[in-house]
Coordinates of C-alpha atoms in Angstrom, one line a residue:
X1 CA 2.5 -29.4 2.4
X2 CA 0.3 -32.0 0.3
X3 CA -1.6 -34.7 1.7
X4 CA -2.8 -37.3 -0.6
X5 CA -4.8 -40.6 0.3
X6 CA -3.6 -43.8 -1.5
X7 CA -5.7 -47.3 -1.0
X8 CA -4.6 -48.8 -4.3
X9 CA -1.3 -51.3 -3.5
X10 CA -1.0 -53.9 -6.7
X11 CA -0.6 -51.8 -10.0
X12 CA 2.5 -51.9 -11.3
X13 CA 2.9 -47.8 -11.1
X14 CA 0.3 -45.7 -9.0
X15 CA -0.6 -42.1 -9.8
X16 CA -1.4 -39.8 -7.5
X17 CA -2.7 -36.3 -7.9
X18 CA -0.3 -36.0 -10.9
X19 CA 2.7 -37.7 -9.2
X20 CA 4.1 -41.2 -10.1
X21 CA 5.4 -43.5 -7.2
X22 CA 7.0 -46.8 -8.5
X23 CA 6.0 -50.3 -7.5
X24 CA 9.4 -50.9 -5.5
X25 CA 9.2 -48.4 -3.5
X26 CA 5.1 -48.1 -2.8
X27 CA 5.6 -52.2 -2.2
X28 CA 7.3 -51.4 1.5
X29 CA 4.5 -50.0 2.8
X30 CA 1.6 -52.5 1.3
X31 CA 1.0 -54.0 5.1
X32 CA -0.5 -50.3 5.8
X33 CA -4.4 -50.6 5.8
X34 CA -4.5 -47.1 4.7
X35 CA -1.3 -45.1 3.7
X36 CA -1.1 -40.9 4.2
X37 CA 1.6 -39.3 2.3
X38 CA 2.8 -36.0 3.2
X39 CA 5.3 -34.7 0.6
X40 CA 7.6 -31.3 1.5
X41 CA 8.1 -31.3 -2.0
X42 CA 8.0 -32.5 -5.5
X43 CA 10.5 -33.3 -8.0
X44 CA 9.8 -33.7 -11.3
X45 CA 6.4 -35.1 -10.8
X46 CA 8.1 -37.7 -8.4
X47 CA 8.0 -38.4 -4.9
X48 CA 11.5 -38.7 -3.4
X49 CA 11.4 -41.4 -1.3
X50 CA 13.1 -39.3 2.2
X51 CA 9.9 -37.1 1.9
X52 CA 7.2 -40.0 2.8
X53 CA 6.1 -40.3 6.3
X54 CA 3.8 -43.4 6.6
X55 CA 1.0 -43.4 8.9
X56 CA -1.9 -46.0 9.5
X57 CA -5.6 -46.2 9.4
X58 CA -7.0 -43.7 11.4
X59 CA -10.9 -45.8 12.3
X60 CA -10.2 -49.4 12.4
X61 CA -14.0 -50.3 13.0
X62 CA -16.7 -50.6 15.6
X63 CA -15.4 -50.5 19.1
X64 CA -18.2 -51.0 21.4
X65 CA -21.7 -49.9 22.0
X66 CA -22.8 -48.6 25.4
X67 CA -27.3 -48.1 25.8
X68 CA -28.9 -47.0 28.9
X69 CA -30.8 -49.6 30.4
X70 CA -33.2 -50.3 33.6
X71 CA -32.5 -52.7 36.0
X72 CA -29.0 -54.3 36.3
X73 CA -30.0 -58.0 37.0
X74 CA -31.9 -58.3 34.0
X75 CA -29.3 -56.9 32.1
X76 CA -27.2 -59.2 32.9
X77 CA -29.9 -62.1 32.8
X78 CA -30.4 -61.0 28.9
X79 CA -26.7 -60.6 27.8
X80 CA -24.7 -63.3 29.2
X81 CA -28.0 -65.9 30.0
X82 CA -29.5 -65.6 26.7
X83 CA -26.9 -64.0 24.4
X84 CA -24.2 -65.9 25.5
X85 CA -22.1 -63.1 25.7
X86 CA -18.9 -63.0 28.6
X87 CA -19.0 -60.3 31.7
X88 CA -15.4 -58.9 30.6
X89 CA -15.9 -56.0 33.5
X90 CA -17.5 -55.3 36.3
X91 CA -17.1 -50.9 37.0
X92 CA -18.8 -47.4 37.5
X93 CA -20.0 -45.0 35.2
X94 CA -16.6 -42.8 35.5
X95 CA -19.5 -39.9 35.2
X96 CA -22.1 -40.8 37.5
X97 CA -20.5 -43.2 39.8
X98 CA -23.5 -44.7 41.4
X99 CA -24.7 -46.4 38.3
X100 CA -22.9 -49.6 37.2
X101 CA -20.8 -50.0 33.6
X102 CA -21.5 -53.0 32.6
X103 CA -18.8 -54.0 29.5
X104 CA -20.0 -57.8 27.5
X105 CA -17.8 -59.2 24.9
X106 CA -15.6 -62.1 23.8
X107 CA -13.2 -63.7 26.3
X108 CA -10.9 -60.3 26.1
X109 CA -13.3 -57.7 25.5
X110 CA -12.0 -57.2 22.0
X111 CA -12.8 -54.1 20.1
X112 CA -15.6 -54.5 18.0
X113 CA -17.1 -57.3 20.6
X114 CA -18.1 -55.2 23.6
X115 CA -22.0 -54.1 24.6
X116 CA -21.9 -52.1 27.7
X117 CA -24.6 -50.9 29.8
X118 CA -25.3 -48.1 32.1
X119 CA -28.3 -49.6 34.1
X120 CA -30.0 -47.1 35.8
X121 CA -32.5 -48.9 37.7
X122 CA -36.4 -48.1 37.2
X123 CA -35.9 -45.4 34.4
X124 CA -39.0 -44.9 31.8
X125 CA -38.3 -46.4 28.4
X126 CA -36.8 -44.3 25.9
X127 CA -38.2 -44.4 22.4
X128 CA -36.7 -45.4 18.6
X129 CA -36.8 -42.8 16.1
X130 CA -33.9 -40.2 14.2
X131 CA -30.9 -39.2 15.4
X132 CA -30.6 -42.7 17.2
X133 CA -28.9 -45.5 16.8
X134 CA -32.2 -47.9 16.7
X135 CA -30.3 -51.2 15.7
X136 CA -27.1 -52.9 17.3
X137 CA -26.5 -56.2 14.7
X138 CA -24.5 -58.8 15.6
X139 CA -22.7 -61.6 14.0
X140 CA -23.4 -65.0 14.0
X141 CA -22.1 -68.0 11.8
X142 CA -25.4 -69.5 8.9
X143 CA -25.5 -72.6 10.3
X144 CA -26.5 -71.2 13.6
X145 CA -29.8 -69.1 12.8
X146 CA -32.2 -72.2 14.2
X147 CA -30.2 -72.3 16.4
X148 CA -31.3 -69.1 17.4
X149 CA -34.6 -68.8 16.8
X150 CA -35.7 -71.7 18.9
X151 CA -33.6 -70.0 21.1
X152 CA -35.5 -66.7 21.4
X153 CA -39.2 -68.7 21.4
X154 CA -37.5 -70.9 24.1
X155 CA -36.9 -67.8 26.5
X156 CA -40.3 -66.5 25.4
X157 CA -38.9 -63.7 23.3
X158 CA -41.1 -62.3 20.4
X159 CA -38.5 -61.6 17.2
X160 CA -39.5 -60.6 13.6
X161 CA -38.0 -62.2 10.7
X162 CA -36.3 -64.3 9.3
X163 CA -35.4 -61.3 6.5
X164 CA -33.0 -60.6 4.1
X165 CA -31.3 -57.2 3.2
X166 CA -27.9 -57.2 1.3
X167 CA -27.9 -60.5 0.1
X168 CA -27.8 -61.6 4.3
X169 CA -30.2 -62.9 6.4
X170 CA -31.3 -61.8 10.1
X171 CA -33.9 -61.7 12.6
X172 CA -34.6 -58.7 14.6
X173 CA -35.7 -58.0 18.1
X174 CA -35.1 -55.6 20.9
X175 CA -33.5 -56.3 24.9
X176 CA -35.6 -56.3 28.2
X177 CA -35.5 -52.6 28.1
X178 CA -36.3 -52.4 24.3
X179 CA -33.2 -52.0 22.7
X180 CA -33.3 -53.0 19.3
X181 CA -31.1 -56.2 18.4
X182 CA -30.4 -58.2 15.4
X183 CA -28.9 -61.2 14.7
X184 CA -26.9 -61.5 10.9
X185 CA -26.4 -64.8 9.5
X186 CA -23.1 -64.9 7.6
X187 CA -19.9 -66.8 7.0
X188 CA -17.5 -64.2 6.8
X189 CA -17.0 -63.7 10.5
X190 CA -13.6 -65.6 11.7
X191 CA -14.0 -64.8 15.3
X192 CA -14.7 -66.7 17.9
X193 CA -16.5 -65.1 20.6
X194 CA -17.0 -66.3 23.9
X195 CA -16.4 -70.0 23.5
X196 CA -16.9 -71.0 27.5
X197 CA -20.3 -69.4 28.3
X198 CA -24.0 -71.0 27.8
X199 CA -24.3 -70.6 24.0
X200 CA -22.0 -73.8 22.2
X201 CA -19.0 -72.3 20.1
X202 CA -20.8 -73.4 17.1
X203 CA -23.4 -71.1 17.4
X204 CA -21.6 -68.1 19.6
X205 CA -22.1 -64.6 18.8
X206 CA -18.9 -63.8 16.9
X207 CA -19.2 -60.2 17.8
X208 CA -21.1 -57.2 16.0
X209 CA -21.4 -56.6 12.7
X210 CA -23.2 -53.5 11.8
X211 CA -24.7 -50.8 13.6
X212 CA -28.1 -48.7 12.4
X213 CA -27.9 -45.0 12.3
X214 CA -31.5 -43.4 12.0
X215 CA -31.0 -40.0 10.7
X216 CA -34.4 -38.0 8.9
X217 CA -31.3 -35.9 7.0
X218 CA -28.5 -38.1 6.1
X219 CA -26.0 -36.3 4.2
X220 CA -23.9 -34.5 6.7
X221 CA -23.8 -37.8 8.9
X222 CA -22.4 -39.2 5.7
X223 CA -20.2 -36.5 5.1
X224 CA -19.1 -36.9 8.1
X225 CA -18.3 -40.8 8.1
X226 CA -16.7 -40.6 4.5
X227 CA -14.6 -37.4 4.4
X228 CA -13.1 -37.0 8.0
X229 CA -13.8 -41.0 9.3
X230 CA -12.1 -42.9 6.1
X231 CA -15.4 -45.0 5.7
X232 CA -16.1 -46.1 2.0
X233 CA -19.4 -46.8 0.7
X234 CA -20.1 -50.1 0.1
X235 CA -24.2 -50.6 -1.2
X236 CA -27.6 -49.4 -0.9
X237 CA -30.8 -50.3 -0.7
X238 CA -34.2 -49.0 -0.2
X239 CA -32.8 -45.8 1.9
X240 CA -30.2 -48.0 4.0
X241 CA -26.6 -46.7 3.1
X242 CA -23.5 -49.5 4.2
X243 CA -20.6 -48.4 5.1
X244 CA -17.5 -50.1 5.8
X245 CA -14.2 -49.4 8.1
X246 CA -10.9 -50.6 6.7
X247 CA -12.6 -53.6 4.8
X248 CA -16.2 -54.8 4.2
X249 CA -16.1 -57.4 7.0
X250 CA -18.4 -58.2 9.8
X251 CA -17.6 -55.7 12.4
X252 CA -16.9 -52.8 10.6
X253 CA -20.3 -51.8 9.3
X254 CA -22.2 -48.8 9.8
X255 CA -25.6 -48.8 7.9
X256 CA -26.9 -44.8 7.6
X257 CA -31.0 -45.2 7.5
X258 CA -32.8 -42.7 5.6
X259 CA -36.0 -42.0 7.5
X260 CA -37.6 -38.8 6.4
X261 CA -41.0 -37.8 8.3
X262 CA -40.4 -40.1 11.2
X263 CA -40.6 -39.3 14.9
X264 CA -37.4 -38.0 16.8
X265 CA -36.4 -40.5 18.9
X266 CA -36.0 -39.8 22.8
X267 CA -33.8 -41.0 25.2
X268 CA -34.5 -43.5 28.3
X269 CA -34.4 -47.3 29.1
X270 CA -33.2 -48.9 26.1
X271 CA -31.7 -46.3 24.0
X272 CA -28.3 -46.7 23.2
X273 CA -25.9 -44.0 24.8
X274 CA -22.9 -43.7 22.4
X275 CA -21.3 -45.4 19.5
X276 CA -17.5 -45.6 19.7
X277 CA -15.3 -46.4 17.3
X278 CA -12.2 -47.9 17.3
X279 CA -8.4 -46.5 17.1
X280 CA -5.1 -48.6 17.0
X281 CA -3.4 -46.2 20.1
X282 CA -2.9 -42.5 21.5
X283 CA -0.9 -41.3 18.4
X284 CA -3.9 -42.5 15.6
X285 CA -6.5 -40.5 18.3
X286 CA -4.7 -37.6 18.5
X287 CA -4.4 -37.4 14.7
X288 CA -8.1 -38.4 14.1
X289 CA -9.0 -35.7 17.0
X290 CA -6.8 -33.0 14.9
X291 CA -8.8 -33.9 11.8
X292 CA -12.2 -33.7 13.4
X293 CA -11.5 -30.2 14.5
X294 CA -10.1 -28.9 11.0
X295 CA -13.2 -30.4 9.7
X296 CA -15.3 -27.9 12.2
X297 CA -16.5 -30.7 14.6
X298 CA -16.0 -30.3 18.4
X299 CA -14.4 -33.6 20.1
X300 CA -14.0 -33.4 23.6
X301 CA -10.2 -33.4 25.7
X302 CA -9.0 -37.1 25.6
X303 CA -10.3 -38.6 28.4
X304 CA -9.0 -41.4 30.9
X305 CA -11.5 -44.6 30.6
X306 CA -9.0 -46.4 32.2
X307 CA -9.5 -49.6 29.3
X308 CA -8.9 -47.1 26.6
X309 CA -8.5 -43.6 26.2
X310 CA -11.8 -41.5 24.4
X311 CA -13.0 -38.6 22.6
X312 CA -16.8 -37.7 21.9
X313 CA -18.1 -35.8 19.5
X314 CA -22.2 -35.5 18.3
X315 CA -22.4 -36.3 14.7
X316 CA -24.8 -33.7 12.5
X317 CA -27.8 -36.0 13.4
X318 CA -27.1 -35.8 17.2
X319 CA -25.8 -39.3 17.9
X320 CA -22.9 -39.3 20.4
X321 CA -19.7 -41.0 18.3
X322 CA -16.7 -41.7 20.6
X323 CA -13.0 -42.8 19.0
X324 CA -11.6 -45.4 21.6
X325 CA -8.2 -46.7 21.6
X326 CA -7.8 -50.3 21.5
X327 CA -5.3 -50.5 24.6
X328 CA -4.8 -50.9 27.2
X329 CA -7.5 -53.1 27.1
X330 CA -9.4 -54.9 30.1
X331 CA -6.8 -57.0 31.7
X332 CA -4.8 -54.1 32.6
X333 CA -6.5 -54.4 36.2
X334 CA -7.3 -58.1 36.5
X335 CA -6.5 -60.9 34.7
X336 CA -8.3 -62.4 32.0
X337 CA -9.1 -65.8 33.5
X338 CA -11.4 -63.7 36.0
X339 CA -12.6 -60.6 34.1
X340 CA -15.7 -59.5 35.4
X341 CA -15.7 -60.9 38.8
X342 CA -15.3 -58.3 41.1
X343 CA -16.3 -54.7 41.1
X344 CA -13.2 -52.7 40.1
X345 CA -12.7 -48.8 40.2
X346 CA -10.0 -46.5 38.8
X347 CA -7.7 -45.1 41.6
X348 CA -9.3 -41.8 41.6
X349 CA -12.8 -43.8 42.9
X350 CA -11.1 -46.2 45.3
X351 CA -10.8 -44.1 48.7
X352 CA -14.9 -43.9 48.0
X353 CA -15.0 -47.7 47.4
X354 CA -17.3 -48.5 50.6
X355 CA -19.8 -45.4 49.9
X356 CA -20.0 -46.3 46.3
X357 CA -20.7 -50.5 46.7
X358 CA -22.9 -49.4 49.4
X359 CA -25.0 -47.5 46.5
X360 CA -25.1 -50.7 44.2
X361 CA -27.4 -53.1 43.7
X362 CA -26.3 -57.1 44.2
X363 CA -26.1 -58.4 40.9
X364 CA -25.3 -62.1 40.2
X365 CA -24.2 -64.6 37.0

């Protein structure tokens, strides 16, 4: 059986791999984002239209970020004081349930919107260099970047930049526990963000927009992201390779950084954790999870996050990568007026509900 990749919808005929599919028939599926065809045979160099099976995009974008951080209060004091950025869920790490997970994001938690933390209380500070992500960017509209800076100097917090790179501009500057942030200045970001929090809708975060991998070898990682992660190079510049998921838009971004001769970086306060991706449901994770392993990488079992289901993999440069579906999503055990509110658990934590609040710090917003 064949399996042949098509991205092209408009011309009139498209060939592929020495096999001609006409317009009316290739139009019915143009609402794909990506189209696989499988073929069990063909006929005179032409598909036959009962031999197509149509499946979708496989990595829709960024998902959400998770870092280690230190103390709980001040992470929330930096992400939804300062960043503006909504509590969307209030849990455990399903892994180590006597440290918080901490999810921020839009007024849902939408994929692609969501920083999460696992605050681990007085921890020593981890350190940037390869095979980290160094760099979580998000998006925020052009008229907003004075905005931001005389926000930053307002809550006494020391940012480089203004800069450009890729024809945008951002500032740059890292958490309370030294993660390193960056704010992108653009106007091709239609989301919203969290419209009801400190930060007026104007100038909200919209949501991420690219992510920095640090690698000191670069190729497998971008092996990896273009053959068996349907990521297309987009540009380069002075060792940074841009990526782009599904379409070059804020959001779906993933910048590989060349960085021969530099420190490994080590893990602690302020490093980020994992990078997940996003995935439209089970069926598009299962399928991406077959892939992975007939490209010789080793995702986990899918696992029960109880918002989404996940696999996790280490990339060739050692970053965790995780593929999260998009649903259920985080109203599935509160609604979305109160996300965030109250401490919530999955049912196999809740008969250790007392022990495990009892092992928590207070944290207020």
């Amino acid at each position: 059986m064949g399996i042949i990749s098509a991205r092209c919808y408009r011309a009139p005929l498209v060939r592929l791999a020495g096999a001609n599919v006409h317009r009316n028939k290739f139009e019915l599926f143009k609402n794909f984002k990506c189209i696989y065809i499988k073929c069990n045979n063909i006929k005179n160099k032409f598909f036959t239209f009962s031999s197509l099976q149509i499946m979708q995009t496989l990595i829709n974008g960024l998902h959400h970020i998770t870092a280690i951080a230190g103390e709980a209060q001040r992470n929330v004091d930096f992400y939804t004081d300062i960043l503006g950025l909504r509590m969307v869920k209030k849990t455990i790490n399903f892994d180590a349930p006597n440290v918080y997970h901490l999810y921020y994001g839009d007024e849902t938690g939408s994929p692609g919107t969501i920083m999460t933390s696992f605050p681990h209380g007085k921890i020593a500070r981890g350190r940037k260099g390869t095979g980290q992500l160094t760099f979580t960017a998000f998006s925020i509209p052009t008229s907003s970047l004075s905005f931001w800076i005389d926000r930053l100097n307002e809550n006494h917090i020391a940012f480089a930049g203004p800069y450009k790179r890729f024809n945008e501009t951002y500032i740059r500057f890292d958490d309370f526990d030294g993660m390193g942030i960056e704010l992108i200045a653009n106007d091709d970001d239609s989301r919203t963000g969290w419209t009801k929090g400190p930060v007026s809708p104007e100038f909200a975060i919209r949501g991420f927009h690219t992510v920095t991998l640090n690698e000191a070898n670069p190729d497998a990682t971008i092996k990896l992201l273009t053959e068996s992660m349907e990521h297309t190079l987009i540009a380069e510049e002075a060792g940074r390779f841009r990526f782009g998921a599904v379409n070059a838009l804020p959001g779906n971004f993933v910048d590989v950084q060349h960085s021969p001769g530099e420190l490994r970086g080590h893990q602690g306060a302020g490093s980020v954790h994992h990078i997940a991706f996003s995935t439209d449901n089970h069926e598009t994770q299962v399928t991406i999870r077959e892939k992975l392993i007939d490209d010789g990488y080793m995702p986990t079992e899918i696992l029960d996050r109880q918002y989404f289901k996940s696999i996790y993999y280490r990339e060739p440069g050692g970053i965790l990568f995780e593929i999260a579906t998009n649903p259920p999503g985080f109203s599935v055990d509160e609604p979305v007026e109160t996300l965030g509110q109250a401490l919530k658990l999955p049912e196999w934590y809740e008969p250790r509900r007392a022990q495990i609040e009892a092992g928590l710090t207070e944290i207020k917003y």
